[in-house]
Coordinates of C-alpha atoms in Angstrom, one line a residue:
X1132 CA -5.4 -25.3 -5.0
X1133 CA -3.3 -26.4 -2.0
X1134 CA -2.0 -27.9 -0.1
X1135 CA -1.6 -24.6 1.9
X1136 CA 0.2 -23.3 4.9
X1137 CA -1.4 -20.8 7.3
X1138 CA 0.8 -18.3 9.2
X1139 CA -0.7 -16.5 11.8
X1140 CA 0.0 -13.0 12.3
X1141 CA -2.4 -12.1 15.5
X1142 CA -5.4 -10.4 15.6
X1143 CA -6.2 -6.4 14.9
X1144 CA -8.4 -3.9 15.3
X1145 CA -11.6 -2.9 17.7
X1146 CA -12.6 -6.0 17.1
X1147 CA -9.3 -8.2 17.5
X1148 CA -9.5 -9.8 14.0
X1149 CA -7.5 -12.7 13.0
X1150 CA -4.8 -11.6 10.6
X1151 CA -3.5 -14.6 8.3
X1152 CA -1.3 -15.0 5.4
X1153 CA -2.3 -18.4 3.5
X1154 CA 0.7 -19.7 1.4
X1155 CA 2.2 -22.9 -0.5
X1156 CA 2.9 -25.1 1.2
X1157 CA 6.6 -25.4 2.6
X1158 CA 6.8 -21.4 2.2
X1159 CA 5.8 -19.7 5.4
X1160 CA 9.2 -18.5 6.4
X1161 CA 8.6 -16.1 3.3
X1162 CA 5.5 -14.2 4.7
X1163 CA 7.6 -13.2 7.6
X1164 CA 7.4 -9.6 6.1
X1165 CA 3.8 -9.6 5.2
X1166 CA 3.1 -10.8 8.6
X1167 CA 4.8 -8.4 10.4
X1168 CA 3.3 -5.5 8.7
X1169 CA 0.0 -6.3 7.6
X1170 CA -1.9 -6.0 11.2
X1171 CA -0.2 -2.5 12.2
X1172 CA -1.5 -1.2 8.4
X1173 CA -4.8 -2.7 9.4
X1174 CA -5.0 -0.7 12.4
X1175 CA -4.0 2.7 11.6
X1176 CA -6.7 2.5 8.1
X1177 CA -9.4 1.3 11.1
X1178 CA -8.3 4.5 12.9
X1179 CA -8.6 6.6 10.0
X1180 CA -12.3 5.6 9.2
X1181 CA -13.0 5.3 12.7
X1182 CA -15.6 2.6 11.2
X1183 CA -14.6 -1.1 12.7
X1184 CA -13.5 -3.6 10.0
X1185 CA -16.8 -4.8 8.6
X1186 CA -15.8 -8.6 8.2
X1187 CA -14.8 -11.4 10.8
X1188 CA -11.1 -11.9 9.4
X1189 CA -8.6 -10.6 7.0
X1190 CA -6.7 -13.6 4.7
X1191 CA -3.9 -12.4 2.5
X1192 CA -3.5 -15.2 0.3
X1193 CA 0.0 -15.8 -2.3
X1194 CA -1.3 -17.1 -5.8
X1195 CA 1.7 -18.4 -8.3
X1196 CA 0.9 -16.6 -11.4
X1197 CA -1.0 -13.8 -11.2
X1198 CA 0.6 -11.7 -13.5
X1199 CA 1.1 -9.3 -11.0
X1200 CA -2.2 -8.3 -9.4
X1201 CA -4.2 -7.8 -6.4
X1202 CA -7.4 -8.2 -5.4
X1203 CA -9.4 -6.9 -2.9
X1204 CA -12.1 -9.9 -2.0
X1205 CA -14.0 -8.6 1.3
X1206 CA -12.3 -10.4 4.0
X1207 CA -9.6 -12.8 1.8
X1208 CA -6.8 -10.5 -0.1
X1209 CA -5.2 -12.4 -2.7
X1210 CA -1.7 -11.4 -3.9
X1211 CA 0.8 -12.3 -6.8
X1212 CA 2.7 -14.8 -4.9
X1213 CA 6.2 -12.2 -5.9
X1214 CA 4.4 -9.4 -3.9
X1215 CA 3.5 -11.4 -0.8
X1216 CA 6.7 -13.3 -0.4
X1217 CA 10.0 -13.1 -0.2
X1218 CA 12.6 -15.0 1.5
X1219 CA 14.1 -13.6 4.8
X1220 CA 17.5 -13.6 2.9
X1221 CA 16.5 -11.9 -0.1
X1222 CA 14.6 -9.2 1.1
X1223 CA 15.4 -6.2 -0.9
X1224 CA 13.9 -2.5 0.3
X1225 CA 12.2 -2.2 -3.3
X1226 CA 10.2 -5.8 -2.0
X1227 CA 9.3 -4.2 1.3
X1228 CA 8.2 -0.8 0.0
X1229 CA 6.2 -2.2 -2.8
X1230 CA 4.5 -4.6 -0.4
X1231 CA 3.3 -2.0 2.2
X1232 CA 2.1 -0.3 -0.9
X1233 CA -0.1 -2.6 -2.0
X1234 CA -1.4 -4.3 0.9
X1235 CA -2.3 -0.6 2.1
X1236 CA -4.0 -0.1 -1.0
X1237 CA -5.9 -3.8 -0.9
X1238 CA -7.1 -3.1 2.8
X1239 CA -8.3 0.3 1.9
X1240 CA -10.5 -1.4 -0.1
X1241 CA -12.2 -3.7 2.5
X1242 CA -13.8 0.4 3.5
X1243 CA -13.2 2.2 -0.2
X1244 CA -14.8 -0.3 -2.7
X1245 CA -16.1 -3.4 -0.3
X1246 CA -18.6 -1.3 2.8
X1247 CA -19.2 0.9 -0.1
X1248 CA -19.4 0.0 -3.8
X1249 CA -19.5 2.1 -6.3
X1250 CA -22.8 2.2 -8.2
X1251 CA -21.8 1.5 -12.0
X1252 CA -18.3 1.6 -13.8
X1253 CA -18.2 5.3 -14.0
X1254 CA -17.6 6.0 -10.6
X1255 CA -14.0 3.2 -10.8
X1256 CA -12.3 6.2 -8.9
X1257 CA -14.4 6.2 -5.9
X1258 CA -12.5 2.7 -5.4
X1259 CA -9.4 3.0 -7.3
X1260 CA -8.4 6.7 -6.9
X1261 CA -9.1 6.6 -2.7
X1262 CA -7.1 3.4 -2.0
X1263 CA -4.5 4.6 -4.3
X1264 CA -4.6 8.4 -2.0
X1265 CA -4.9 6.6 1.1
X1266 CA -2.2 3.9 0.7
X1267 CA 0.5 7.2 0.0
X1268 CA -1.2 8.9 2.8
X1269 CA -0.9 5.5 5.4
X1270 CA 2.8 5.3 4.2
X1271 CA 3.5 8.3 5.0
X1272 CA 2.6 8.3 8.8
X1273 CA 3.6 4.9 9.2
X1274 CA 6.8 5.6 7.6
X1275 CA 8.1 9.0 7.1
X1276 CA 11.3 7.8 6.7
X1277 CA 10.5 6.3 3.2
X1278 CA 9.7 10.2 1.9
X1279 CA 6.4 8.4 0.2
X1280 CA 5.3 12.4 -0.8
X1281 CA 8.0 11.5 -3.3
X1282 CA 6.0 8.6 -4.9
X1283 CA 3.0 10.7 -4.7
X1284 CA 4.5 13.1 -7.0
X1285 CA 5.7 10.4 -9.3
X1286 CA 2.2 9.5 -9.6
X1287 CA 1.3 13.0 -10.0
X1288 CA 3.6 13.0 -12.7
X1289 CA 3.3 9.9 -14.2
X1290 CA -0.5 10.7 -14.6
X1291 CA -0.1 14.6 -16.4
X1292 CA 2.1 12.5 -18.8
X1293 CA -1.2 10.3 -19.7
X1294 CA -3.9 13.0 -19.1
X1295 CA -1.5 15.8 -21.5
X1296 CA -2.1 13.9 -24.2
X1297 CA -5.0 14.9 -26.9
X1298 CA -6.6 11.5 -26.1
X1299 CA -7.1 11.8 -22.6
X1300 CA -10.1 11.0 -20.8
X1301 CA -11.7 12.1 -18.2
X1302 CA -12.2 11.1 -14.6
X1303 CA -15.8 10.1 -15.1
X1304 CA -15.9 8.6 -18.2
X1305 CA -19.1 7.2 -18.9
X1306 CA -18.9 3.1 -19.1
X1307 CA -21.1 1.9 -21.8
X1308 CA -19.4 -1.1 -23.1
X1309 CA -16.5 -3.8 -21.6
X1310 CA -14.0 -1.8 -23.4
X1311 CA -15.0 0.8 -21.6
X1312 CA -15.1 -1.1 -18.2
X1313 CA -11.5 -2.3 -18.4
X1314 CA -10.4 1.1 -20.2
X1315 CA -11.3 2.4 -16.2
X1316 CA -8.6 0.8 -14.7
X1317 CA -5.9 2.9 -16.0
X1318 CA -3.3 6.1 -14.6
X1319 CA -6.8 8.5 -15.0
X1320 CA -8.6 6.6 -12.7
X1321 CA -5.6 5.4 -10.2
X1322 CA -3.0 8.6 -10.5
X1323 CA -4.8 11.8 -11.2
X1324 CA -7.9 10.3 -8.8
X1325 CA -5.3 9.9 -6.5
X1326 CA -3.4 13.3 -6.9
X1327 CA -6.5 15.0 -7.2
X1328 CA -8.0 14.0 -4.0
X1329 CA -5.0 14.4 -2.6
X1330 CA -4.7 18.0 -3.7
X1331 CA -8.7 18.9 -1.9
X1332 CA -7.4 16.9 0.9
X1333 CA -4.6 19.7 1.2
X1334 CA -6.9 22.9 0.0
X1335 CA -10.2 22.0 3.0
X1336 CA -7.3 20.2 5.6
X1337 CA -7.2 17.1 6.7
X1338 CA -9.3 17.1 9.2
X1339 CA -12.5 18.2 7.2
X1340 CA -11.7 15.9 4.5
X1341 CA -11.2 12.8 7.1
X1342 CA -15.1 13.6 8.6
X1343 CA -16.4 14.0 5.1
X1344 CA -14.6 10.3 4.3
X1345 CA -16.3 9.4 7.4
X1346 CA -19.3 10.4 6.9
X1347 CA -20.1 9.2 2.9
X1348 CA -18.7 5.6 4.1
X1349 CA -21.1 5.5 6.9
X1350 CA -24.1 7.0 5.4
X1351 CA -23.5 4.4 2.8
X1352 CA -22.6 1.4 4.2
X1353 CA -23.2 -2.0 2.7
X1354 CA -24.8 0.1 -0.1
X1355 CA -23.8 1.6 -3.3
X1356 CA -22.5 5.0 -3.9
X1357 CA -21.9 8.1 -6.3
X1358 CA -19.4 10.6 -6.7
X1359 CA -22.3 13.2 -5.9
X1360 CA -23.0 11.6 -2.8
X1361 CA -19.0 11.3 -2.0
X1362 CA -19.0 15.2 -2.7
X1363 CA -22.6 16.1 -0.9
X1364 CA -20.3 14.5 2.2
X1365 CA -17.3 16.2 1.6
X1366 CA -18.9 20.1 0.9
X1367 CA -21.0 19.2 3.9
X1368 CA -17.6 18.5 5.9
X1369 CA -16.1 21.9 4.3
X1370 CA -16.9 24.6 2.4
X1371 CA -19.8 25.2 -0.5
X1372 CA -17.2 25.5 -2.8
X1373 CA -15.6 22.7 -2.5
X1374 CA -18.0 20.3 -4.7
X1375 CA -18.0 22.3 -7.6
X1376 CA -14.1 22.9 -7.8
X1377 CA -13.6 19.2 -7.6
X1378 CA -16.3 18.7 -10.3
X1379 CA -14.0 20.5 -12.8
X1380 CA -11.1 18.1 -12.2
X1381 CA -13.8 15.1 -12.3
X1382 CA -15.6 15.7 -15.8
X1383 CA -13.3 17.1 -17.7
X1384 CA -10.1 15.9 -19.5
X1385 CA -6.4 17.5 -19.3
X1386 CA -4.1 19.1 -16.5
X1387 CA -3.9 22.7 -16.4
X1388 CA -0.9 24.9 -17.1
X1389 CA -0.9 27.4 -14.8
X1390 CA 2.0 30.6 -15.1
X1391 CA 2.4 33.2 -12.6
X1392 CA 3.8 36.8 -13.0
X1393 CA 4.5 39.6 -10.4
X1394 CA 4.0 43.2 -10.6
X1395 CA 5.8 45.3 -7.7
X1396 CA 5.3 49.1 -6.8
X1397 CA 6.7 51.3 -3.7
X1398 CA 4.0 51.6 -2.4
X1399 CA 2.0 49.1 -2.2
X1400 CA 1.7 44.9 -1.9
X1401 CA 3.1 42.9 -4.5
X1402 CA 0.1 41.6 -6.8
X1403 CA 0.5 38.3 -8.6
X1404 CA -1.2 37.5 -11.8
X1405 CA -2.1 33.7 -12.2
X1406 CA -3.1 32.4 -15.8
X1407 CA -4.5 29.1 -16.4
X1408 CA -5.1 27.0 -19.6
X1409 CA -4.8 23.3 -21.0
X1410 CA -1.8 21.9 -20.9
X1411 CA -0.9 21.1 -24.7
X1412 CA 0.9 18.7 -26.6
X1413 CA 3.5 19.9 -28.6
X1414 CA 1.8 20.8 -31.9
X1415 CA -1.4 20.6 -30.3
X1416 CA -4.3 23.0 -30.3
X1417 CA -7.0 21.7 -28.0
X1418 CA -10.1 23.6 -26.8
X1419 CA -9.6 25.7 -23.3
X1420 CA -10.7 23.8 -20.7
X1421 CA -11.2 26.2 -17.3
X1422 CA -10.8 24.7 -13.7
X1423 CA -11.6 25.5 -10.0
X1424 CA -7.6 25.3 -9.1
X1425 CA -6.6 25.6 -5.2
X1426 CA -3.4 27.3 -6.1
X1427 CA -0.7 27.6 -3.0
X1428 CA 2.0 30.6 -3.6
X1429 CA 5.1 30.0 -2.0
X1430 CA 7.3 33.1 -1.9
X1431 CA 10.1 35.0 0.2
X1432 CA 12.8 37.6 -0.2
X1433 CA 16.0 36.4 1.6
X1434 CA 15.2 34.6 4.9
X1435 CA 11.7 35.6 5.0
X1436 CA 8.9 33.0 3.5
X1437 CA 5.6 33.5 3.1
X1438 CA 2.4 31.6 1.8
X1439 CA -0.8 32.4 0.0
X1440 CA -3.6 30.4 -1.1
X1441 CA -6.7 30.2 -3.1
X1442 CA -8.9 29.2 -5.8
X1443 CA -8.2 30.4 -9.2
X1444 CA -11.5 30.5 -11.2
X1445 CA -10.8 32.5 -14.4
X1446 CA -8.2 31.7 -17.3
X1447 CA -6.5 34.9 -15.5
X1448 CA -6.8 36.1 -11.7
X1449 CA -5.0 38.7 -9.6
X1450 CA -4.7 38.3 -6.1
X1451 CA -3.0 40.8 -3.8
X1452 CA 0.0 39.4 -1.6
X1453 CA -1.1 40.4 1.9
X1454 CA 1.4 38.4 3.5
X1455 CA 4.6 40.0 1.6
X1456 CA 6.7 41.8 3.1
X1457 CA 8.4 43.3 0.2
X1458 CA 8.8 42.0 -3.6
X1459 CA 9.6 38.4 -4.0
X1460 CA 12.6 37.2 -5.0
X1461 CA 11.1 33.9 -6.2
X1462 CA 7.9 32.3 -6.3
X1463 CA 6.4 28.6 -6.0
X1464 CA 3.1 28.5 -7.2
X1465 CA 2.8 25.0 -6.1
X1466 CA 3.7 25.0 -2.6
X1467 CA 4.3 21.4 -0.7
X1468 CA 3.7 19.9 -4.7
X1469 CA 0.7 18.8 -3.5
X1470 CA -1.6 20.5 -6.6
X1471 CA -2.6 18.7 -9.8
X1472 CA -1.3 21.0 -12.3
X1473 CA 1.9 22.1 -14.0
X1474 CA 3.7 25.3 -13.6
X1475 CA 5.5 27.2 -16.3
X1476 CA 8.3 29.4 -15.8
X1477 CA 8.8 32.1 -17.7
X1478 CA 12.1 34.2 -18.3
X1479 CA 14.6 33.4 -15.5
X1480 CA 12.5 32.6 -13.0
X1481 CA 13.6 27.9 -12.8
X1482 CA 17.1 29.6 -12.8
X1483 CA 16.5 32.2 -9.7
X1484 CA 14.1 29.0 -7.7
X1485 CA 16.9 26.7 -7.8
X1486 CA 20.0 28.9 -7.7
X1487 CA 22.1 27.9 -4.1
X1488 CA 20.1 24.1 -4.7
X1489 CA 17.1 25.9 -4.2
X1490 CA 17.6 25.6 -0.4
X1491 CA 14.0 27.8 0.7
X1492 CA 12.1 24.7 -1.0
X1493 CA 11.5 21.6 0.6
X1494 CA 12.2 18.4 -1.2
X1495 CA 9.2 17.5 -3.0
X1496 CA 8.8 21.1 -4.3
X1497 CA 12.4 20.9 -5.9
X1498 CA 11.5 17.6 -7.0
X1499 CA 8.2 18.9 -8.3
X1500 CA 9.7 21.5 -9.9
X1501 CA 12.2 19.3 -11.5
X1502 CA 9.3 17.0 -13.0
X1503 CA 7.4 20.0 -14.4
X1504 CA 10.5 21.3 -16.2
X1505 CA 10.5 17.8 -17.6
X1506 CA 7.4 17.5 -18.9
X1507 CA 7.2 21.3 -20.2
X1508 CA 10.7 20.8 -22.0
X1509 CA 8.7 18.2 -23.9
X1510 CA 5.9 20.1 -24.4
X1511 CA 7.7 22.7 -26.3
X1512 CA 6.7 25.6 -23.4
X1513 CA 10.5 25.6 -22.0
X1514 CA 13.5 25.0 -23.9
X1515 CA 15.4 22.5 -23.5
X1516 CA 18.4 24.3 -22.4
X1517 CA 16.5 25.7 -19.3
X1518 CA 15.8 22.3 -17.7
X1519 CA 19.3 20.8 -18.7
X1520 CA 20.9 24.1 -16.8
X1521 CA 19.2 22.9 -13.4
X1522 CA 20.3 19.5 -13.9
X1523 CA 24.1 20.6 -12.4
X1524 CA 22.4 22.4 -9.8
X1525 CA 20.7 18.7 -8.1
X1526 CA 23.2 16.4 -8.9
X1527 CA 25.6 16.9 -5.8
X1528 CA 22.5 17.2 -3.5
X1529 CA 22.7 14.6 -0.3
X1530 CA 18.8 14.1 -1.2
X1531 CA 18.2 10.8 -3.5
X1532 CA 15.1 12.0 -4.7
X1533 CA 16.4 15.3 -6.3
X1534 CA 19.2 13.4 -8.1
X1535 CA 16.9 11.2 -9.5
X1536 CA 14.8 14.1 -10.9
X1537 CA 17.7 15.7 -12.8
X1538 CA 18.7 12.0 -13.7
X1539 CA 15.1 11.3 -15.3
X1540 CA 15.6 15.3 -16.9
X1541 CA 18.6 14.1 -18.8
X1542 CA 16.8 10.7 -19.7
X1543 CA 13.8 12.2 -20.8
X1544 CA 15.2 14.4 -23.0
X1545 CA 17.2 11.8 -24.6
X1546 CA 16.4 9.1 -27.4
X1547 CA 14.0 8.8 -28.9
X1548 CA 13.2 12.3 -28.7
X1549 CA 17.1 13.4 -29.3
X1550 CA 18.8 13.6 -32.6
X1551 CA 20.9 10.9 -33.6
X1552 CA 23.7 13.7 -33.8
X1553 CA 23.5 14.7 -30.6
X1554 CA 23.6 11.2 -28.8
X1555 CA 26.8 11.4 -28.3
X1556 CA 26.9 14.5 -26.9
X1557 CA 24.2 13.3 -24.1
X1558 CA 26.9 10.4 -23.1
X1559 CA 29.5 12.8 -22.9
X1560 CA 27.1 15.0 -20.5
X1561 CA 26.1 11.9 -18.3
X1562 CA 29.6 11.1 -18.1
X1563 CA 30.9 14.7 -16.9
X1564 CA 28.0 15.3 -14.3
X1565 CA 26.8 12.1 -13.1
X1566 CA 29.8 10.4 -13.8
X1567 CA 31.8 11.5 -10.0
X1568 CA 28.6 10.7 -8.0
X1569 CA 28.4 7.1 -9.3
X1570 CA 32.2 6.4 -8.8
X1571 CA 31.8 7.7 -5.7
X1572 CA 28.7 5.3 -4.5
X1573 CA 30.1 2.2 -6.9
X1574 CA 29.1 -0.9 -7.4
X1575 CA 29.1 -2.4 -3.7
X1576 CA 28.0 -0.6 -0.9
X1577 CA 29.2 -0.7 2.7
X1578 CA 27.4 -1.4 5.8
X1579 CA 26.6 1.6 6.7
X1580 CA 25.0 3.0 3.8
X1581 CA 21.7 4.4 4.4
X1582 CA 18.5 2.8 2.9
X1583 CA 18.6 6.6 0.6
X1584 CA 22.4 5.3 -0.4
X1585 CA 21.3 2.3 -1.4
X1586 CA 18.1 2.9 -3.6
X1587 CA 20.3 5.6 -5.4
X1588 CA 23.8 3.1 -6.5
X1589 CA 20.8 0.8 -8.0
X1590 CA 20.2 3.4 -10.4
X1591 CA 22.8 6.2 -10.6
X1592 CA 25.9 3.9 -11.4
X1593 CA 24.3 1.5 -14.1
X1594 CA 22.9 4.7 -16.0
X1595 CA 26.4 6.3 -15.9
X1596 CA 27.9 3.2 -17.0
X1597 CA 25.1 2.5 -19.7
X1598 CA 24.1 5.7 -20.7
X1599 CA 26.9 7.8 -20.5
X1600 CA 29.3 4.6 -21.4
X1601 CA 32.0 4.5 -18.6
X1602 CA 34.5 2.4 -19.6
X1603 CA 35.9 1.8 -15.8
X1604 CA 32.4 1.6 -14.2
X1605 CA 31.3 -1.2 -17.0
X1606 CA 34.5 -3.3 -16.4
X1607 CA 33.7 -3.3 -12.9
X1608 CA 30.4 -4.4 -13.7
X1609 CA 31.6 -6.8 -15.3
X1610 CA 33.9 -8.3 -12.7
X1611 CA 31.1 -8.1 -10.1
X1612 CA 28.8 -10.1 -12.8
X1613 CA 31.4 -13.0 -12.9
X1614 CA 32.0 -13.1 -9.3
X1615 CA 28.3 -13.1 -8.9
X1616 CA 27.5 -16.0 -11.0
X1617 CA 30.2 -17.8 -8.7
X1618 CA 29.3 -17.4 -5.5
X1619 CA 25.1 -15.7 -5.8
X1620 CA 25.8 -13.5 -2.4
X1621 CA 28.7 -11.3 -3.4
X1622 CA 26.3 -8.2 -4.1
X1623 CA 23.6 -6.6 -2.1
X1624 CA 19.9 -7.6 -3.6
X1625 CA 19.2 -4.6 -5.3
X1626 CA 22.3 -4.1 -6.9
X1627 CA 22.3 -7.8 -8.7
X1628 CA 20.1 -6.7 -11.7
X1629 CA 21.9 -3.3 -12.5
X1630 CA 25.1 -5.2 -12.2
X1631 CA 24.2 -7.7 -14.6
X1632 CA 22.5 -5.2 -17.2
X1633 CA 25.6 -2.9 -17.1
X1634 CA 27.6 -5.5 -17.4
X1635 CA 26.1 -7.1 -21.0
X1636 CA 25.4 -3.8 -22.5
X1637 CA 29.6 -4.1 -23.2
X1638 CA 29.9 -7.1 -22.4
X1639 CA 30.6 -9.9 -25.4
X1640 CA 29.6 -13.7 -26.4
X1641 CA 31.7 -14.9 -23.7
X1642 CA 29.9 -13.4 -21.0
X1643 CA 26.4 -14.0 -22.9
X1644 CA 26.7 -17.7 -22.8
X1645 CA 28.5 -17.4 -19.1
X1646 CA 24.6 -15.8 -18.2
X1647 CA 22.8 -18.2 -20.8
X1648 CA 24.2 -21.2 -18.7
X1649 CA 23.3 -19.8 -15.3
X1650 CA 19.9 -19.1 -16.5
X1651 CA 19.2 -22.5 -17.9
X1652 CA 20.5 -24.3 -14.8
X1653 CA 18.7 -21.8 -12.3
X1654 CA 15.8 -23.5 -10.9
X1655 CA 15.0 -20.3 -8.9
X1656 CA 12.3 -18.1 -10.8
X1657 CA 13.6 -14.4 -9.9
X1658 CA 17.1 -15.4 -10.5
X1659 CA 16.3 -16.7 -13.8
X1660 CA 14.1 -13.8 -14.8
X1661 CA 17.1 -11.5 -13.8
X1662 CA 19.6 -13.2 -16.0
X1663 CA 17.0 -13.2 -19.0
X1664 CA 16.5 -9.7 -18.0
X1665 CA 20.1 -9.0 -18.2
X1666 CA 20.8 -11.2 -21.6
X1667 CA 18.2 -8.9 -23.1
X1668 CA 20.6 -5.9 -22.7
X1669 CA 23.6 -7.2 -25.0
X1670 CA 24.1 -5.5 -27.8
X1671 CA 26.4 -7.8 -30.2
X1672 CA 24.7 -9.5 -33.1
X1673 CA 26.4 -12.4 -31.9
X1674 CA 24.4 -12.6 -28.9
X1675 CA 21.6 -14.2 -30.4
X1676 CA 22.0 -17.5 -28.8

């Protein structure tokens, strides 16, 4: 219900659509962002199809309490009003990130989901999975700067961590019921549809996989399609092969563990032996599930670098390193991270990846690598040790995203999994070798600091100061908290929430009611819910106000 204001943002497209953002009233100087970057989105996704927008205007409309959600109604987006708006003044990076995110994903849909519907609930990822691909994949041209192949692998991750379990399900899960319905809408459908598509994206190139897009949308237009008419398109675009190996990752549960091994002779090529199965909980013992993988072998012996790639079939394959000049001295067998599976490492072979900072890899591969080491630590197929040994090795690298992966290595590893003995022993780790990169960045930044700098301090100096319980970091939190509830602009808008958590996790009643008071007379929703945030993160009985 209004009253409403409209702010125009021009008009897009082959068509010159009118681009709008519809908000409450006495707010438009808050869709300034949305405004700005909602018709170039529009445009590049039109490009992509190469199919004009199929509706005579695109809305994006801010609704107060909507817990958080999106929705993709043909012509008229509407947005949890948090998402959409922001004020000029308050504009963190986090804010503008998650909002080209989402609106990416939203218009995908107006193509993905709106042109074409899926037929019945089944088919969820022939929506869900392709705006969730395609929102990365628009990020990433539009701004390379932001590294989005990093989120990419987060999601890659963040779905093997659902789809390891025992109880996952598969891609295609039949929907007989409404439990079954809204159980769609979950990492499954979004994050492994996602990585998986992404993953055949890489293995036919881009190019075929954008004229088999093209082709199932307009074959299908303003009808309903299935995933076998999706792949029909698709093989038709590429290779004969290409259906059935993306069938396996459709219709059945699980991500594959995949372990390579190299045999080297004199006189003759290097031959690599890849072994697949299911990756398995620890204590698990599920049934062998085989795949169609499209498996990319990075490799090199000093300077040189080579890659190999191709589809592994079998629970074991050899393949013949053509391209090798020599025995390797390492091998990726997940080259540009871009496949859904895990990799193993046996013997020494993290170590000898990610000696020298692993400098032959790019970014996402070391990050990729860090993630699997992770998630096989917990597994029980690495020990512990192994992962915790590379954590050294990333924390002094200039790139944010690899210190975050040996941050979340430590993390993951810790409670509740760790002993209760051996808590204190984590601290004291955290301490020793994250503890002179986050008194190094501190708790304000400077002017110059990079977007990269600034996305780091938000979460390298509160978990030094929480985690590993820095005495001189948490005092300074401290200060910056009371300075902060003076004067609202003494810290950048990032840095206001890990200042105030760090802050009450040794902080005492004092400072609880000092928040307690600035939270009841707030009238401003996201400073409120950042103080209650905060409150929630004292640990003195006497807190309980």
């Amino acid at each position: 219900m209004g009253p409403f204001e409209i702010v125009q943002a021009g008009k897009a497209g082959r068509n010159h659509v009118p681009i709008r953002v519809i908000v409450p009233q006495g707010r438009s100087a808050d869709a300034s962002y949305a405004a700005k970057i909602i018709p170039d989105l529009f445009a590049r996704l039109e490009s992509y199809f190469d199919i004009p927008y199929p509706y005579e205007k695109l809305d994006s409309v801010a609704v107060p309490l909507f817990q958080g959600a999106a929705m993709e109604n043909a012509g008229l987006i509407t947005y949890d009003d948090p998402l959409l708006l922001s004020k000029p003044d308050r504009e963190s990076i986090r804010f503008q990130r998650n909002l080209a995110s989402v609106a990416a994903h939203e218009m995908a849909h107006q193509w993905f989901g709106d042109l074409v519907t899926m037929a019945w609930w089944n088919d969820t990822w022939l929506n869900e999975a392709f705006a969730t691909w395609m929102s990365s994949a628009m990020l990433q041209q539009w701004k390379p700067e932001w590294h989005t192949e990093i989120d990419t692998l987060r999601d890659r991750l963040a779905a093997a961590n659902v789809d390891g379990l025992a109880s996952a399900r598969r891609i295609t899960q039949p929907a007989e019921s409404k439990s079954d319905i809204a159980n769609a809408f979950d990492e499954i459908t979004y994050l492994k549809g996602g990585s998986v598509i992404g993953m055949f994206e890489a293995s036919v190139g881009p190019e075929k996989f954008r004229k088999g897009v093209q082709n199932y949308l307009r074959t299908h237009a303003y009808q309903n399609g299935r995933t076998e008419d999706f792949l029909a398109a698709l093989t038709a675009a590429s290779t004969p092969a290409t259906g059935p190996a993306f069938r396996t990752f459709l219709d059945q549960p699980g991500i594959p563990e995949v372990t390579v091994s190299i045999h080297c002779t004199e006189r003759s090529k290097p031959v690599v032996t890849v072994t697949q199965q299911r990756s398995q909980p620890l204590g698990s013992e599920l049934e062998g599930e085989t795949w169609q993988i499209p498996v990319c072998l990075k490799f090199g012996t000093g300077a040189e670098v080579g890659q190999q790639c191709m589809i592994v079939k079998s629970k074991t394959s050899q393949v013949t390193l053509s391209a090798a000049r020599g025995c390797p001295e390492w091998v990726l067998p997940n080259a540009g991270a871009r496949g859904y599976y895990r990799v193993n490492y046996p013997g020494d072979s993290l170590r000898r990846l990610l000696e020298r900072g692993g400098d032959q890899l790019s970014v996402v591969e070391r990050a990729s690598v860090l993630g699997d080491a992770l998630a096989l630590t917990i597994t029980g197929a690495l020990p512990a040790a192994e992962a915790l040994a590379v954590v050294p090795l990333m924390v002094n690298s200039p790139e944010r995203e690899l210190v975050e992966g040996a941050q979340r290595i430590v993390t993951g590893l810790g409670p509740p999994a760790l002993p209760e003995t051996l808590r204190a022993n984590q601290g004291r780790f955290i301490k020793k070798t994250f503890g002179p990169k986050a008194r190094e960045l501190g708790w304000i930044g400077k002017a110059e600091d990079s977007e990269d700098t600034r996305l780091l301090r938000e979460r390298v100096v509160r978990f030094v100061a929480v985690s590993g319980e820095d005495e001189s970091l948490a005092s300074a939190a401290r200060d910056a908290a009371i300075k902060w509830l003076k004067t609202h602009n003494s810290l950048n808008r990032g840095m206001v929430r890990p200042v105030l958590t760090a802050a009450a996790f040794a902080g005492d009643r004092a400072l609880f009611d000092r928040f307690r008071a600035a939270a009841l007379e707030s009238n401003d929703q996201e400073e409120r819910q950042t103080l209650l945030v905060a409150m929630g993160s004292f640990r003195s009985r006497t807190s309980r106000g």
